[in-house]
XYZ file of C-alpha atoms in Angstrom:
315
model
C 98.572 100.774 69.267
C 101.137 99.936 71.918
C 102.698 102.552 74.233
C 106.103 101.478 72.958
C 105.131 102.426 69.407
C 103.798 105.816 70.543
C 107.064 106.494 72.379
C 109.009 105.365 69.324
C 107.056 107.749 67.087
C 107.526 110.649 69.502
C 111.283 110.014 69.506
C 111.223 109.843 65.704
C 109.409 113.190 65.573
C 112.071 114.657 67.848
C 114.853 113.291 65.636
C 113.129 114.598 62.501
C 112.725 118.061 63.983
C 116.375 118.031 65.077
C 117.442 117.340 61.480
C 115.036 120.022 60.210
C 116.436 122.531 62.693
C 119.969 121.761 61.523
C 119.003 122.213 57.866
C 117.081 125.435 58.539
C 119.938 126.893 60.591
C 122.491 125.964 57.926
C 120.431 127.529 55.125
C 119.881 130.768 57.027
C 123.605 130.991 57.743
C 124.505 131.029 54.043
C 121.967 133.723 53.175
C 123.579 137.040 52.195
C 122.535 138.915 55.320
C 124.482 140.331 58.269
C 122.402 140.168 61.436
C 124.251 143.074 63.028
C 123.781 145.312 59.980
C 120.112 144.319 59.720
C 119.492 145.339 63.329
C 121.596 148.529 63.538
C 121.315 149.710 59.946
C 123.877 150.331 57.269
C 124.951 153.625 58.860
C 126.101 151.963 62.087
C 129.726 152.432 63.094
C 132.161 149.525 62.896
C 132.576 149.606 66.678
C 128.817 149.313 67.230
C 128.604 146.441 64.740
C 131.518 144.635 66.373
C 129.996 145.063 69.824
C 126.630 143.680 68.660
C 128.287 140.730 66.906
C 130.118 139.930 70.134
C 126.907 140.245 72.173
C 124.938 138.007 69.795
C 127.733 135.440 69.567
C 128.151 135.903 65.827
C 131.918 135.560 66.177
C 131.570 132.077 67.671
C 132.032 128.947 65.530
C 128.953 127.896 63.570
C 128.427 124.745 65.639
C 128.453 126.771 68.851
C 125.985 129.279 67.382
C 123.707 126.378 66.464
C 123.846 124.894 69.958
C 123.058 128.269 71.531
C 120.157 128.753 69.122
C 118.847 125.221 69.704
C 118.992 125.693 73.474
C 116.929 128.855 73.077
C 114.404 127.051 70.847
C 113.944 124.327 73.467
C 113.116 127.107 75.937
C 110.676 128.662 73.463
C 113.039 131.540 72.659
C 113.643 132.023 68.919
C 115.498 135.293 69.395
C 114.643 138.837 68.336
C 113.304 139.818 64.946
C 115.789 141.766 62.832
C 112.879 143.648 61.286
C 110.964 144.750 64.375
C 113.368 144.124 67.251
C 110.614 142.219 69.092
C 110.704 138.559 70.254
C 109.965 136.227 67.362
C 108.053 133.489 69.210
C 104.920 135.462 70.214
C 104.460 136.913 66.715
C 104.939 133.553 64.992
C 102.679 131.676 67.404
C 99.996 134.325 66.940
C 100.286 133.936 63.153
C 100.180 130.141 63.574
C 96.934 130.490 65.516
C 95.344 132.413 62.640
C 96.498 129.801 60.113
C 95.247 126.963 62.322
C 91.904 128.739 62.610
C 91.677 128.893 58.815
C 92.764 125.251 58.608
C 90.222 124.016 61.164
C 87.292 125.819 59.571
C 88.365 124.694 56.082
C 88.855 121.053 57.079
C 85.578 121.077 59.013
C 83.664 122.394 56.006
C 85.489 119.943 53.758
C 84.548 116.941 55.918
C 80.915 118.040 56.126
C 80.595 118.331 52.316
C 83.262 116.135 50.722
C 82.423 112.848 52.452
C 78.657 112.971 51.661
C 79.440 114.005 48.070
C 81.874 111.120 47.698
C 79.347 108.674 49.156
C 76.591 109.886 46.816
C 78.891 109.630 43.800
C 80.000 106.080 44.738
C 76.517 104.767 45.519
C 75.091 106.297 42.327
C 78.083 105.456 40.167
C 77.561 106.271 36.500
C 74.397 108.292 37.136
C 73.738 112.017 37.036
C 74.749 112.548 40.663
C 78.098 110.825 40.088
C 78.759 112.851 36.939
C 77.815 116.086 38.703
C 80.132 115.446 41.660
C 82.952 114.410 39.327
C 82.509 117.561 37.255
C 82.606 119.787 40.350
C 85.685 117.936 41.573
C 87.519 118.462 38.290
C 86.624 122.152 38.339
C 87.818 122.518 41.929
C 91.116 120.777 41.213
C 91.712 122.671 37.953
C 91.111 126.221 39.181
C 94.195 127.852 40.759
C 93.756 129.351 44.200
C 94.146 132.939 43.032
C 91.407 132.454 40.420
C 88.997 130.979 42.956
C 89.838 133.715 45.467
C 89.370 136.464 42.878
C 86.002 135.055 41.801
C 84.903 134.872 45.443
C 85.828 138.504 45.984
C 84.125 139.673 42.775
C 80.879 137.787 43.369
C 80.373 137.744 47.137
C 82.191 140.939 48.127
C 81.967 143.364 45.180
C 78.743 142.441 43.349
C 76.536 141.067 46.116
C 78.344 142.871 48.963
C 77.503 140.100 51.396
C 80.978 139.759 52.891
C 84.118 141.884 53.420
C 86.742 141.380 50.729
C 89.866 141.535 52.892
C 91.051 141.979 56.430
C 91.137 140.047 59.657
C 89.369 140.594 62.969
C 90.251 138.377 65.976
C 87.322 136.267 67.143
C 88.046 137.314 70.714
C 87.585 140.967 69.725
C 84.392 140.635 67.661
C 83.216 137.056 66.934
C 80.644 138.016 64.301
C 82.960 140.293 62.320
C 85.762 137.790 62.690
C 83.662 134.997 61.215
C 82.518 137.241 58.348
C 86.137 137.980 57.435
C 86.978 134.263 57.511
C 84.158 133.132 55.209
C 85.841 133.977 51.877
C 89.267 132.462 52.725
C 87.593 129.336 54.120
C 85.379 128.923 51.051
C 88.355 129.404 48.726
C 90.525 126.819 50.446
C 87.645 124.404 51.068
C 86.767 124.219 47.372
C 90.178 122.730 46.635
C 90.039 120.337 49.577
C 86.473 119.228 48.791
C 87.477 118.467 45.211
C 90.414 116.277 46.307
C 88.702 114.459 49.156
C 85.371 113.801 47.424
C 87.228 112.139 44.525
C 89.269 110.084 46.996
C 86.198 108.967 48.964
C 84.341 108.039 45.775
C 87.256 106.034 44.371
C 87.965 104.158 47.607
C 84.304 103.478 48.357
C 83.702 102.074 44.874
C 86.614 99.656 45.379
C 85.448 98.646 48.869
C 81.861 98.042 47.731
C 83.166 95.522 45.190
C 85.238 93.563 47.730
C 84.450 90.031 48.884
C 83.560 90.824 52.485
C 80.962 93.354 51.320
C 79.379 90.675 49.123
C 79.383 88.350 52.135
C 77.690 91.005 54.263
C 74.965 91.412 51.653
C 74.467 87.655 51.441
C 73.843 87.632 55.196
C 70.841 89.836 54.579
C 72.219 93.170 55.795
C 70.534 96.244 54.352
C 72.380 98.556 52.000
C 72.529 101.209 54.740
C 74.127 98.759 57.195
C 76.603 97.552 54.586
C 77.541 101.099 53.642
C 77.875 102.766 57.030
C 78.874 99.817 59.219
C 81.326 98.002 56.959
C 82.299 99.873 53.795
C 82.638 103.500 54.832
C 85.080 102.984 57.687
C 87.613 101.234 55.436
C 87.025 103.659 52.565
C 87.837 106.625 54.815
C 91.325 105.398 55.730
C 93.127 107.071 52.778
C 91.146 110.241 53.512
C 92.945 110.501 56.850
C 96.268 110.692 55.035
C 94.908 113.383 52.738
C 93.648 115.414 55.707
C 97.016 115.099 57.466
C 98.821 116.274 54.335
C 96.299 119.087 53.956
C 97.295 120.438 57.372
C 100.796 121.078 56.055
C 99.349 122.524 52.866
C 97.035 124.834 54.799
C 99.866 126.148 56.959
C 102.374 126.903 54.225
C 100.701 126.366 50.881
C 97.947 128.968 51.015
C 100.213 132.014 50.991
C 98.407 133.298 47.900
C 95.063 133.081 49.713
C 96.487 134.841 52.760
C 97.871 137.603 50.562
C 94.653 138.141 48.614
C 92.486 138.295 51.726
C 95.125 140.074 53.863
C 95.055 137.259 56.426
C 98.184 137.541 58.617
C 98.857 133.812 58.879
C 102.180 132.068 59.320
C 102.715 131.592 55.588
C 102.390 135.306 54.972
C 104.616 136.053 57.961
C 107.275 133.724 56.581
C 107.211 135.445 53.168
C 107.613 138.851 54.829
C 110.527 137.480 56.854
C 112.220 136.100 53.727
C 111.804 139.404 51.882
C 113.285 141.285 54.847
C 115.985 138.626 55.409
C 114.779 138.328 58.988
C 116.753 135.196 59.892
C 115.241 134.445 63.345
C 111.712 134.748 61.949
C 112.584 132.473 59.012
C 114.039 129.875 61.371
C 111.046 130.047 63.716
C 108.451 129.886 60.942
C 110.057 126.905 59.214
C 110.506 124.978 62.467
C 106.962 125.666 63.691
C 105.493 124.527 60.366
C 107.617 121.359 60.405
C 106.492 120.591 63.970
C 102.826 121.025 63.100
C 103.202 118.823 60.025
C 104.955 116.060 62.009
C 102.304 116.102 64.736
C 99.522 115.958 62.116
C 101.059 112.844 60.555
C 101.397 111.214 63.975
C 97.720 111.868 64.704
C 96.876 110.361 61.290
C 98.611 107.123 62.311
C 96.622 107.059 65.553
C 93.366 107.604 63.646
C 94.307 104.804 61.218
C 94.658 102.324 64.060
C 91.398 103.489 65.652
C 89.368 103.163 62.443
C 90.810 99.829 61.314
C 91.551 97.352 64.103
C 93.393 95.147 61.639
C 96.234 97.679 61.532
C 98.759 96.972 64.222
C 101.826 99.084 64.896
C 104.651 97.185 66.569
């Protein structure tokens, strides 16, 4: 991968985020909410509201408001929350850290289990192991998140009482308690990811094992283990990288139900609270942070593609 391509992709990410910021700002501007009223309350006097609008620049043209907001974003300043009156950036970045923690643990568990399951199913295609993995995959894909989460709480928290049902404890405060509170959300999310990725690995590996260069490798006298791990698996894992990159975006914004059930204050939950309260700066910050994380994840997926398969060249 050439430095020119990396620079080109970074510039493309910047352009994409600029367009996203414009769309997010435009949408929040048409929402039926008055920032001055949200901050001072409905009982505020007209003079106080007018003074705050002047201070916040709400009387300026929309394009000027956008430029002022964008300049603040580039400095890491997303403004003050209309709900709490506190700076938005620290709260959103803290929530992002919790969501990333859930994402990292979930993806780690998924990679540890899904890839071996997919390999076993592909190598033993049509046998009991393949049927068992396929059945578990279909179950994992079919069950909605709230059903899986509820079953986890009933079995592991209520009946067996092995783990706490809800809540969050920072790992820096109490690592053991923090990990115990993360187990149920991680298991819930990982079941869905394992189902998707194990099916993908199985399907791709079956196709790769039937390709011509694999037959040639076997004719050279290579053992099945060498053929599988040295030649077939690397190419079969390429689509999995795309799935993992897409899962990062899903884990940041698509597991709001899981965060609600387990009372995990992640960025998805924070964004829902902001939307309900019509907290425009928090909505803008949450959407832009999620878009940035998603764009970076896709860029890293491209880099991993080129590293795993030397045949792929980005000009």
